[in-house]
Coordinates of C-alpha atoms and ligand atoms in Angstrom, one line a residue:
M139 CA 4.2 17.6 3.4
T140 CA 4.5 21.4 3.4
A141 CA 7.1 23.1 1.2
D142 CA 9.2 24.4 4.1
S143 CA 9.4 21.2 6.2
V144 CA 12.5 19.1 5.9
A145 CA 12.0 15.7 4.2
M146 CA 12.6 12.6 6.2
L147 CA 13.3 10.8 2.9
D148 CA 14.2 12.5 -0.3
V149 CA 14.6 10.3 -3.4
R150 CA 16.1 12.4 -6.2
G151 CA 16.3 11.3 -9.8
L152 CA 17.1 7.8 -8.7
R153 CA 18.3 5.6 -11.5
K154 CA 19.4 1.9 -11.4
V155 CA 20.8 0.0 -14.3
Y156 CA 21.7 -3.7 -13.6
Q157 CA 24.8 -4.9 -15.4
G158 CA 24.8 -8.5 -16.4
R159 CA 26.9 -10.7 -18.6
G160 CA 27.3 -8.4 -21.6
R161 CA 23.9 -6.8 -21.2
S162 CA 22.3 -4.1 -19.0
V163 CA 18.8 -3.7 -17.7
E164 CA 17.5 -0.3 -16.9
A165 CA 15.2 -1.1 -14.0
V166 CA 14.6 2.4 -12.6
R167 CA 14.9 5.4 -14.9
D168 CA 14.1 8.5 -12.8
L169 CA 12.4 8.4 -9.5
T170 CA 11.8 11.6 -7.5
F171 CA 9.6 11.9 -4.5
T172 CA 9.8 12.9 -0.8
V173 CA 8.3 11.6 2.4
G174 CA 7.8 14.1 5.2
P175 CA 8.4 13.3 8.9
G176 CA 5.6 11.3 10.4
E177 CA 4.0 10.5 7.1
L178 CA 2.6 7.1 6.1
V179 CA 3.2 6.7 2.3
C180 CA 2.4 3.7 0.2
I181 CA 4.1 2.8 -3.1
V182 CA 2.2 0.6 -5.5
G183 CA 3.1 -0.6 -9.0
P184 CA 2.7 -3.7 -11.1
S185 CA 5.0 -6.7 -10.6
G186 CA 8.4 -5.8 -12.2
A187 CA 7.8 -2.1 -11.7
G188 CA 11.0 -1.7 -9.7
K189 CA 9.6 -1.7 -6.2
T190 CA 12.2 -4.0 -4.8
T191 CA 15.0 -2.2 -6.6
L192 CA 13.8 1.1 -5.1
L193 CA 13.6 -0.3 -1.6
K194 CA 17.0 -1.9 -1.8
C195 CA 18.4 1.5 -2.8
I196 CA 16.6 3.3 0.0
A197 CA 17.8 0.7 2.5
G198 CA 21.4 1.2 1.3
L199 CA 21.6 -2.5 0.2
L200 CA 22.1 -1.6 -3.5
D201 CA 24.2 1.1 -5.1
S202 CA 22.2 3.3 -7.5
T203 CA 23.5 4.2 -11.0
G204 CA 22.5 7.8 -10.7
G205 CA 20.6 10.2 -8.5
A206 CA 20.5 10.0 -4.7
V207 CA 18.6 8.8 -1.7
V208 CA 18.8 11.3 1.2
L209 CA 17.6 10.3 4.7
E210 CA 17.3 13.2 7.2
G211 CA 19.7 15.3 5.2
E212 CA 22.4 12.5 4.9
R213 CA 23.0 10.7 1.6
V214 CA 22.5 7.0 1.9
T215 CA 25.6 5.0 0.9
G216 CA 25.0 1.9 3.1
P217 CA 22.4 0.7 5.6
P218 CA 21.5 3.8 7.5
P219 CA 21.3 3.7 11.3
G220 CA 17.9 5.4 11.5
M221 CA 16.0 2.9 9.4
A222 CA 14.4 -0.5 10.0
V223 CA 13.0 -2.8 7.4
V224 CA 10.2 -5.4 7.6
F225 CA 10.4 -7.9 4.7
Q226 CA 7.8 -10.1 3.2
E227 CA 9.5 -13.3 4.1
Y228 CA 9.0 -13.3 7.9
G229 CA 10.0 -17.0 8.0
R230 CA 13.5 -16.1 6.8
S231 CA 13.9 -12.9 8.7
L232 CA 13.8 -14.4 12.2
F233 CA 16.5 -16.6 13.8
P234 CA 14.9 -19.9 14.6
W235 CA 17.3 -20.8 17.4
M236 CA 16.5 -17.6 19.3
T237 CA 13.4 -16.9 21.3
V238 CA 11.0 -14.1 20.3
R239 CA 12.5 -11.9 23.0
Q240 CA 16.1 -12.6 21.8
N241 CA 15.1 -11.9 18.2
V242 CA 13.6 -8.5 19.1
E243 CA 16.6 -7.6 21.3
L244 CA 19.4 -8.5 18.9
P245 CA 19.5 -5.3 16.8
L246 CA 19.4 -3.3 20.1
K247 CA 22.5 -5.1 21.2
E248 CA 24.1 -4.3 17.9
K249 CA 23.1 -0.7 18.4
R250 CA 24.7 -0.9 21.8
V251 CA 21.6 0.1 23.7
P252 CA 22.2 -0.4 27.4
R253 CA 20.7 -3.6 28.9
A254 CA 18.0 -2.0 31.1
R255 CA 16.8 0.2 28.2
R256 CA 16.8 -2.9 26.0
Q257 CA 14.5 -4.7 28.3
V258 CA 12.0 -1.8 28.4
L259 CA 12.0 -1.5 24.6
V260 CA 11.6 -5.2 24.0
R261 CA 8.7 -5.5 26.5
E262 CA 6.9 -2.4 25.1
A263 CA 7.3 -3.5 21.5
L264 CA 6.0 -7.0 22.3
E265 CA 3.1 -5.6 24.2
A266 CA 2.3 -3.2 21.3
V267 CA 2.0 -6.1 18.9
G268 CA 0.1 -8.3 21.4
L269 CA 2.9 -10.8 21.9
A270 CA 3.9 -10.2 25.5
E271 CA 2.9 -13.8 26.4
A272 CA 4.9 -15.4 23.6
Q273 CA 8.3 -13.8 24.4
D274 CA 9.9 -17.1 25.4
A275 CA 8.6 -19.1 22.4
H276 CA 10.7 -19.8 19.3
P277 CA 9.6 -18.4 16.0
W278 CA 8.8 -21.9 14.6
Q279 CA 6.2 -22.4 17.3
L280 CA 4.2 -19.4 16.1
S281 CA 1.8 -18.9 13.2
G282 CA 2.9 -16.9 10.1
G283 CA 0.9 -13.8 11.3
M284 CA 2.5 -14.0 14.7
Q285 CA 6.0 -14.3 13.2
Q286 CA 5.3 -11.2 11.2
R287 CA 4.3 -9.5 14.4
V288 CA 7.6 -10.4 15.9
A289 CA 9.3 -8.8 12.9
I290 CA 7.3 -5.7 13.4
A291 CA 8.1 -5.6 17.1
R292 CA 11.7 -6.0 16.3
A293 CA 11.5 -3.0 13.9
V294 CA 9.5 -0.9 16.3
A295 CA 11.8 -1.6 19.3
Y296 CA 14.7 -0.3 17.3
E297 CA 13.0 3.1 17.4
P298 CA 13.7 3.8 13.7
H299 CA 13.0 7.2 12.2
L300 CA 11.9 5.6 9.0
L301 CA 10.2 2.2 8.8
L302 CA 10.4 0.5 5.4
M303 CA 7.9 -2.2 4.8
D304 CA 8.3 -4.4 1.7
E305 CA 5.1 -6.3 0.9
P306 CA 5.1 -7.4 4.5
F307 CA 1.6 -9.1 4.5
A308 CA 1.7 -10.8 1.1
A309 CA 2.2 -14.2 2.6
V310 CA -0.4 -14.3 5.3
D311 CA -4.2 -15.1 5.1
A312 CA -6.8 -12.4 4.6
Q313 CA -8.0 -12.0 8.2
T314 CA -4.5 -11.9 9.6
R315 CA -3.6 -9.4 6.9
A316 CA -6.5 -7.1 7.9
D317 CA -5.4 -7.3 11.6
L318 CA -1.8 -6.5 10.7
E319 CA -2.8 -3.5 8.6
D320 CA -4.7 -2.2 11.6
L321 CA -1.6 -2.9 13.8
V322 CA 0.6 -0.8 11.4
R323 CA -1.9 2.1 11.4
S324 CA -2.2 2.1 15.2
L325 CA 1.6 1.8 15.8
W326 CA 2.2 4.6 13.3
R327 CA -0.3 6.9 15.0
R328 CA 1.0 6.1 18.4
L329 CA 4.7 6.3 17.7
G330 CA 4.8 9.0 15.1
V331 CA 7.3 7.0 13.0
T332 CA 7.6 7.7 9.3
V333 CA 6.4 4.7 7.3
L334 CA 7.1 3.8 3.6
F335 CA 5.0 0.8 2.7
V336 CA 5.5 -1.0 -0.6
T337 CA 2.7 -3.2 -1.8
H338 CA 1.1 -4.4 -5.1
D339 CA -2.3 -4.5 -3.3
I340 CA -4.3 -1.5 -4.4
D341 CA -6.9 -1.8 -1.6
E342 CA -4.2 -2.1 1.0
S343 CA -2.4 1.0 -0.2
V344 CA -5.6 3.1 -0.1
Y345 CA -6.6 1.7 3.3
L346 CA -3.2 2.4 4.9
G347 CA -1.7 5.4 3.3
Q348 CA -2.0 9.2 3.6
R349 CA -0.6 9.2 0.1
V350 CA -0.2 6.6 -2.6
I351 CA 2.7 6.8 -5.1
V352 CA 2.0 4.8 -8.3
L353 CA 5.0 3.6 -10.2
S354 CA 5.1 3.2 -13.9
D355 CA 6.3 0.0 -15.5
S356 CA 10.0 -0.6 -15.6
P357 CA 12.2 1.5 -16.5
T358 CA 10.4 3.2 -13.6
V359 CA 9.3 6.7 -13.0
V360 CA 6.5 8.1 -10.7
L361 CA 3.3 7.8 -12.7
E362 CA 1.2 9.8 -10.3
E363 CA 0.7 10.5 -6.6
V364 CA -2.8 10.2 -5.1
A365 CA -3.6 12.0 -1.8
I366 CA -5.8 9.7 0.3
D367 CA -8.2 12.1 2.0
L368 CA -10.0 9.5 4.1
P369 CA -10.5 10.2 7.8
D370 CA -7.5 9.4 10.1
E371 CA -9.7 7.1 12.2
R372 CA -9.9 4.0 10.0
D373 CA -11.4 0.6 10.5
Q374 CA -11.7 -2.3 8.1
L375 CA -15.5 -2.3 7.9
T376 CA -16.4 1.4 8.0
T377 CA -13.5 2.8 5.9
R378 CA -13.7 0.2 3.2
S379 CA -17.5 0.8 2.8
L380 CA -17.1 4.6 2.3
P381 CA -18.0 5.9 -1.2
R382 CA -14.7 7.9 -1.1
F383 CA -12.7 4.7 -0.5
A384 CA -14.3 3.1 -3.6
Q385 CA -13.5 6.3 -5.6
L386 CA -9.9 6.3 -4.5
R387 CA -9.5 2.6 -5.0
G388 CA -10.9 3.1 -8.5
Q389 CA -8.5 5.9 -9.2
V390 CA -5.4 3.9 -8.1
Y391 CA -6.7 0.8 -9.9
E392 CA -7.0 2.8 -13.1
L393 CA -3.4 4.1 -12.7
V394 CA -2.0 0.7 -12.1
Q395 CA -3.8 -0.6 -15.2
Q396 CA -2.2 2.2 -17.1
A397 CA 1.2 1.4 -15.7
K398 CA 0.8 -2.2 -16.8
S399 CA 0.0 -1.2 -20.3
G400 CA 3.2 0.9 -20.4
H401 CA 1.6 4.3 -19.9
R402 CA 4.2 7.0 -18.8
P403 CA 3.5 10.5 -17.4
A404 CA 3.0 13.2 -20.0
S405 CA 5.8 15.4 -18.9
P406 CA 9.1 13.9 -17.6
A407 CA 9.3 13.7 -13.8
P408 CA 11.6 16.5 -12.5
T409 CA 15.1 15.2 -11.9
G410 CA 16.9 16.0 -8.7
A411 CA 20.6 15.2 -8.7
G412 CA 22.0 14.8 -12.2
H413 CA 23.0 11.5 -13.7
Ligands
LIG1452 P1 9.2 -5.3 -8.4 O1 9.7 -5.5 -7.1 O2 8.3 -4.1 -8.6 O3 8.5 -6.6 -8.9 P2 12.0 -5.4 -9.3 O4 12.7 -4.2 -8.7 O5 12.2 -6.7 -8.7 O6 10.4 -5.1 -9.5 O7 12.4 -5.4 -10.8 C1 12.4 -4.3 -11.7 C2 13.1 -4.7 -13.0 O8 14.5 -4.9 -12.8 C3 12.5 -6.0 -13.7 O9 12.5 -5.8 -15.1 C4 13.6 -7.0 -13.3 O10 13.6 -8.1 -14.2 C5 14.9 -6.2 -13.3 N1 15.8 -6.8 -12.3 C6 15.6 -6.9 -10.9 N2 16.7 -7.4 -10.3 C7 17.6 -7.6 -11.3 C8 19.0 -8.1 -11.4 N3 19.6 -8.4 -10.2 N4 19.6 -8.1 -12.5 C9 19.0 -7.8 -13.7 N5 17.7 -7.3 -13.7 C10 17.1 -7.2 -12.6

């Protein structure tokens, strides 16, 4: 992102302390990063690094203790209208009594999109994920990978400015996962939507992202950002066999290992809003 462009997402000095029965857990200490309009950024970090906490704060589902999340210049204080989220648990994110088409259409009804426009958006989104034929099926009649495609179609039909993806492919088999990764890249390139993709899979983060943000162990700060200077045209076989892919993968792997062993950045990350 260039210095003079306006951030789509601006996370400034985000801090989250969970308060429990008589004890508190500082999950996120100080997270500062930006995502520019149209970027595809991946966040990786070891398990327990605060990825879910960060995503919930960005999605307006959890109040932060300090700092701020700013989406398109507006501070996030509840679920923002310009955002859609694809969760890992596709099985629980779709309504089983509704057809595929009805599931994709539901958020558009809530957004009060007129009927004719809804029909166009639903059809285009289902075509984009290769599910035009399955529109009258119910989610439980579909495979896991197809259900996750429905969830992606639902997010895309909503025309979000920011698409948040929380380990969306963790529960599908390897081949389906590769197909879904390519689907995300092609939708991102076609639609120009900004994507923030959270994963604990290092290869996936390098394959998908233009940038990878590596989180430290909890209490979380940004350990390092790695620019992924691979060609924009990516495919599973060619891209993953590039020497540069192996180098970047090695670099991110090393950082995640450091994070696991408790390594923190040498100088404290700059804080945005005070806390
Ligand atoms: P990740 O998604 O990277 O695995 P989480 O955001 O789930 O990490 O967790 C970060 C830290 O915050 C962990 O130490 C976890 O135990 C703690 N944590 C998460 N949710 C809660 C909660 N509701 N109450 C107390 N501690 C929590």
